Amino acid sequence: IYRHTEGFTNKELKDLHSLFSEAKCDDADELPPHLINEVLQGFYGPQASAIAKQVAEEVSGKFADQDDRQTCVLGMKLPETLIWARRLREAEIQVWREKFMRYDKDGSNSMDLAELQPLMAELGYTVTSQTIKEAMQEAEDEYSGKKEGHLDFDEFVNIVYTFRSRDGFSKAEVSELKETFGHFNRRGSQEVEAHSLCALLRYMGHVAFVDEVQQLMSLAKIDPNGAVDFRHFLWFMRCHREEELRKARHVFQKYEEKTPPGMQVLSLPAGLPGLGY
């Protein structure tokens, strides 16, 4: 069974099959090699774009070699697409394993909150301690039900997938974002127009300038003339959150004092313009 499914769950197989069907040639049950990147990013999300691009380049190279040998190859069948999807997952897990070992400072083969938070920041998720605790609880419940406050590598992988599915937001934050997204999606559609993202941010109370929103759309791999589904909207909001935090750090460091340590309240009026207020 594993050989036929490449280790994917039934739901994952259904999602991959749907993406494959949307991208394959109309007159053949095959996926053109140049579209494998689109399928992989559709399945793993924009967060996996770097590794998906590497896998796509490897696929293109193999098919180029076949063309040089004048082999009649039109594209990839679904089973071969599953193999490449599995290779991407293995490549990601190897990257995560290396990071896990590097941040496991005490060599315990487990990760606690203090070690996990900077590691997640390196993966692109600057999150609160409470959000990490929520995800750690889910990871422990998923695997063993133990309440130790530590994660082994398998539990760490699970927590990364949890963060990826919510782009580092808590359950409550995702619920609020989904409600806001619903106010702007097109009637009968699960998407919003990309050009409405600026208005959407303002609706949420954020300071939003057109040029900055365009930069965020570029980071989130969003076509400014297209539509955005909720998954890419979450990634867009993660990029927005990280940019807000970057600005806040800059302002804090600019006005930080050593004695007493921290930013003084009297410095807030001078620092607010740096945050767009």
Coordinates of C-alpha atoms in Angstrom, one line a residue:
I1 CA 0.0 0.0 0.0
Y2 CA 2.8 2.4 0.9
R3 CA 4.4 1.9 -2.5
H4 CA 1.2 2.9 -4.3
T5 CA 0.5 5.9 -2.0
E6 CA 4.1 7.0 -1.4
G7 CA 3.2 7.4 2.2
F8 CA 0.5 10.0 1.7
T9 CA -2.8 9.9 3.6
N10 CA -6.1 9.4 1.7
K11 CA -6.8 13.2 2.0
E12 CA -3.4 14.1 0.7
L13 CA -3.8 11.7 -2.2
K14 CA -7.2 13.3 -3.0
D15 CA -5.6 16.8 -2.9
L16 CA -2.7 15.8 -5.1
H17 CA -5.0 14.1 -7.5
S18 CA -7.1 17.2 -7.8
L19 CA -4.1 19.4 -8.4
F20 CA -2.7 16.9 -11.0
S21 CA -6.1 16.8 -12.8
E22 CA -6.3 20.6 -13.0
A23 CA -2.7 20.9 -14.4
K24 CA -2.5 17.9 -16.7
C25 CA -2.9 18.0 -20.5
D26 CA -6.5 17.9 -21.7
D27 CA -5.8 15.2 -24.2
A28 CA -3.6 13.0 -22.1
D29 CA -3.5 11.8 -18.5
E30 CA 0.0 13.3 -18.0
L31 CA 1.5 16.3 -16.3
P32 CA 3.8 18.5 -18.4
P33 CA 7.2 18.6 -16.6
H34 CA 7.2 22.4 -16.4
L35 CA 4.0 22.4 -14.3
I36 CA 5.4 20.2 -11.5
N37 CA 6.4 23.3 -9.6
E38 CA 2.8 24.6 -9.7
V39 CA 1.5 21.3 -8.4
L40 CA 4.0 21.0 -5.6
Q41 CA 3.5 24.5 -4.4
G42 CA -0.3 24.0 -4.6
F43 CA 0.0 21.0 -2.4
Y44 CA 2.7 22.1 0.1
G45 CA 1.9 25.8 0.0
P46 CA 4.0 28.9 -0.8
Q47 CA 6.3 28.2 2.2
A48 CA 7.8 25.3 0.3
S49 CA 8.5 27.4 -2.8
A50 CA 12.3 27.2 -2.6
I51 CA 12.5 23.4 -2.3
A52 CA 9.7 23.0 -4.8
K53 CA 11.7 25.0 -7.3
Q54 CA 14.8 22.8 -6.7
V55 CA 12.7 19.6 -7.3
A56 CA 11.2 21.2 -10.4
E57 CA 14.6 21.9 -11.8
E58 CA 15.6 18.3 -11.1
V59 CA 12.5 17.1 -13.0
S60 CA 13.3 19.4 -15.9
G61 CA 16.8 18.1 -16.1
K62 CA 15.7 14.4 -16.2
F63 CA 13.2 15.1 -18.9
A64 CA 15.8 17.1 -20.9
D65 CA 18.1 14.1 -20.7
Q66 CA 15.3 11.9 -22.1
D67 CA 14.6 14.4 -24.9
D68 CA 18.4 14.2 -25.8
R69 CA 18.1 10.5 -26.2
Q70 CA 15.0 11.0 -28.4
T71 CA 12.8 9.2 -26.0
C72 CA 9.1 9.8 -26.6
V73 CA 8.0 11.2 -23.3
L74 CA 5.1 13.6 -23.1
G75 CA 4.9 14.1 -19.3
M76 CA 4.4 12.4 -16.0
K77 CA 1.6 10.1 -14.9
L78 CA 0.1 10.5 -11.4
P79 CA 2.3 7.8 -9.7
E80 CA 5.5 9.6 -10.9
T81 CA 4.1 12.9 -9.7
L82 CA 3.5 11.3 -6.3
I83 CA 7.2 10.2 -6.2
W84 CA 8.4 13.7 -6.7
A85 CA 6.0 15.0 -4.1
R86 CA 7.4 12.5 -1.7
R87 CA 11.0 13.6 -2.5
L88 CA 10.1 17.1 -1.7
R89 CA 8.7 16.0 1.7
E90 CA 11.9 14.0 2.4
A91 CA 14.0 17.0 1.4
E92 CA 12.1 19.3 3.8
I93 CA 12.3 16.9 6.7
Q94 CA 16.0 16.6 6.2
V95 CA 16.3 20.4 6.4
W96 CA 14.2 20.4 9.6
R97 CA 16.3 17.6 11.1
E98 CA 19.4 19.6 10.6
K99 CA 17.9 22.7 12.2
F100 CA 16.4 20.5 15.1
M101 CA 19.9 19.2 15.9
R102 CA 21.4 22.6 15.7
Y103 CA 18.9 24.1 18.2
D104 CA 18.9 21.2 20.5
K105 CA 21.6 22.9 22.7
D106 CA 21.6 20.3 25.5
G107 CA 21.7 17.3 23.1
S108 CA 18.6 15.7 24.7
N109 CA 17.1 14.8 21.3
S110 CA 14.1 16.9 22.4
M111 CA 13.0 20.5 22.1
D112 CA 11.5 22.7 24.8
L113 CA 9.8 26.1 24.5
A114 CA 13.1 28.1 24.9
E115 CA 14.7 26.1 22.1
L116 CA 11.7 26.0 19.8
Q117 CA 10.8 29.7 19.6
P118 CA 14.1 30.8 17.9
L119 CA 14.0 27.8 15.6
M120 CA 10.4 28.6 14.4
A121 CA 11.6 32.2 13.8
E122 CA 14.3 30.9 11.5
L123 CA 11.6 29.0 9.6
G124 CA 9.7 32.3 9.1
Y125 CA 7.3 32.3 12.0
T126 CA 7.8 34.9 14.7
V127 CA 5.1 33.8 17.2
T128 CA 4.2 34.3 20.8
S129 CA 4.9 31.9 23.6
Q130 CA 1.2 31.2 23.9
T131 CA 0.8 30.2 20.3
I132 CA 3.8 27.9 20.5
K133 CA 2.4 26.3 23.7
E134 CA -0.9 25.7 21.9
A135 CA 0.8 24.0 19.0
M136 CA 3.0 22.0 21.4
Q137 CA -0.1 20.8 23.2
E138 CA -1.5 19.6 19.8
A139 CA 1.7 17.9 18.9
E140 CA 1.8 16.0 22.2
D141 CA -1.8 15.0 22.0
E142 CA -1.3 13.8 18.4
Y143 CA 1.5 11.4 19.3
S144 CA 1.4 10.3 22.9
G145 CA -0.8 12.3 25.0
K146 CA 2.1 13.1 27.4
K147 CA 2.2 16.6 28.9
E148 CA 6.0 16.9 29.2
G149 CA 6.5 20.3 27.5
H150 CA 9.2 18.7 25.3
L151 CA 9.0 17.5 21.7
D152 CA 11.0 14.8 20.1
F153 CA 11.8 15.1 16.4
D154 CA 8.6 13.4 15.2
E155 CA 6.5 15.7 17.3
F156 CA 8.6 18.6 16.0
V157 CA 7.7 17.7 12.5
N158 CA 4.1 17.6 13.4
I159 CA 4.3 21.0 15.0
V160 CA 5.9 22.4 11.8
Y161 CA 3.0 21.1 9.8
T162 CA 0.6 22.6 12.3
F163 CA 2.3 26.0 11.9
R164 CA 2.3 25.6 8.2
S165 CA -1.4 24.8 8.0
R166 CA -2.1 28.0 10.0
D167 CA 1.0 30.0 8.9
G168 CA 2.0 30.5 12.5
F169 CA -1.3 31.9 13.7
S170 CA -3.3 30.6 16.6
K171 CA -6.6 28.9 16.1
A172 CA -8.4 32.0 17.3
E173 CA -6.5 34.3 14.9
V174 CA -7.2 32.0 11.9
S175 CA -10.9 32.1 12.8
E176 CA -10.9 35.9 12.9
L177 CA -9.0 36.0 9.6
K178 CA -11.4 33.6 8.0
E179 CA -14.3 35.8 9.0
T180 CA -12.7 38.9 7.6
F181 CA -11.8 37.0 4.4
G182 CA -15.5 36.1 4.1
H183 CA -16.5 39.7 4.0
F184 CA -14.4 40.3 0.9
N185 CA -14.7 37.1 -1.1
R186 CA -16.6 37.1 -4.3
R187 CA -20.1 35.8 -4.3
G188 CA -20.1 32.1 -4.8
S189 CA -16.3 32.0 -4.7
Q190 CA -13.7 31.0 -2.1
E191 CA -11.4 33.8 -3.3
V192 CA -10.9 37.5 -3.1
E193 CA -9.5 39.8 -5.7
A194 CA -5.8 40.6 -5.1
H195 CA -6.4 44.3 -5.7
S196 CA -8.8 44.3 -2.7
L197 CA -6.1 43.3 -0.2
C198 CA -5.2 46.9 0.6
A199 CA -8.8 47.6 1.5
L200 CA -9.0 44.4 3.5
L201 CA -6.0 45.4 5.6
R202 CA -7.5 48.8 6.3
Y203 CA -10.8 47.1 7.2
M204 CA -8.8 45.2 9.9
G205 CA -7.4 48.4 11.2
H206 CA -3.9 48.2 9.7
V207 CA -2.1 51.1 8.1
A208 CA -1.8 50.0 4.4
F209 CA 0.0 51.8 1.6
V210 CA -0.4 50.5 -2.0
D211 CA 3.4 50.1 -2.6
E212 CA 3.9 48.2 0.6
V213 CA 0.9 45.9 -0.1
Q214 CA 2.4 45.2 -3.6
Q215 CA 5.7 44.2 -2.0
L216 CA 3.8 41.8 0.4
M217 CA 2.0 40.3 -2.6
S218 CA 5.3 39.7 -4.2
L219 CA 6.6 37.9 -1.1
A220 CA 3.5 35.8 -0.9
K221 CA 3.7 34.8 -4.6
I222 CA 0.4 36.5 -5.4
D223 CA -0.5 37.7 -8.8
P224 CA -1.7 41.4 -8.4
N225 CA -4.1 40.9 -11.2
G226 CA -5.5 37.6 -10.0
A227 CA -7.5 36.1 -7.2
V228 CA -6.4 34.9 -3.8
D229 CA -7.6 31.8 -2.0
F230 CA -7.7 31.6 1.8
R231 CA -4.5 29.6 2.0
H232 CA -2.5 32.3 0.1
F233 CA -4.3 35.0 2.1
L234 CA -2.9 33.4 5.3
W235 CA 0.6 33.4 3.9
F236 CA 0.1 37.1 2.8
M237 CA -1.0 37.9 6.4
R238 CA 2.1 36.1 7.8
C239 CA 4.3 38.2 5.5
H240 CA 2.4 41.3 6.8
R241 CA 2.9 40.2 10.4
E242 CA 6.6 39.7 9.9
E243 CA 7.0 43.1 8.3
E244 CA 5.1 44.8 11.1
L245 CA 7.4 43.0 13.6
R246 CA 10.5 44.1 11.7
K247 CA 9.4 47.7 11.8
A248 CA 8.6 47.4 15.5
R249 CA 12.1 46.0 16.3
H250 CA 13.7 48.8 14.3
V251 CA 11.9 51.5 16.2
F252 CA 12.5 49.7 19.6
Q253 CA 16.2 49.4 18.9
K254 CA 16.4 53.0 17.8
Y255 CA 15.0 54.3 21.0
E256 CA 16.1 51.6 23.4
E257 CA 18.0 52.8 26.5
K258 CA 20.5 50.9 28.6
T259 CA 19.6 52.5 31.9
P260 CA 16.9 51.6 32.7
P261 CA 16.8 48.9 30.0
G262 CA 14.1 49.2 27.4
M263 CA 12.2 51.9 25.5
Q264 CA 10.9 54.7 27.6
V265 CA 7.2 55.7 27.4
L266 CA 8.2 59.3 26.5
S267 CA 9.8 58.0 23.4
L268 CA 6.6 56.5 22.0
P269 CA 5.4 59.7 20.2
A270 CA 8.7 59.9 18.4
G271 CA 8.6 56.2 17.4
L272 CA 5.1 55.9 16.1
P273 CA 5.8 57.5 12.7
G274 CA 8.2 54.7 12.1
L275 CA 5.2 52.3 12.4
G276 CA 3.1 54.3 10.0
Y277 CA 1.1 56.3 12.6

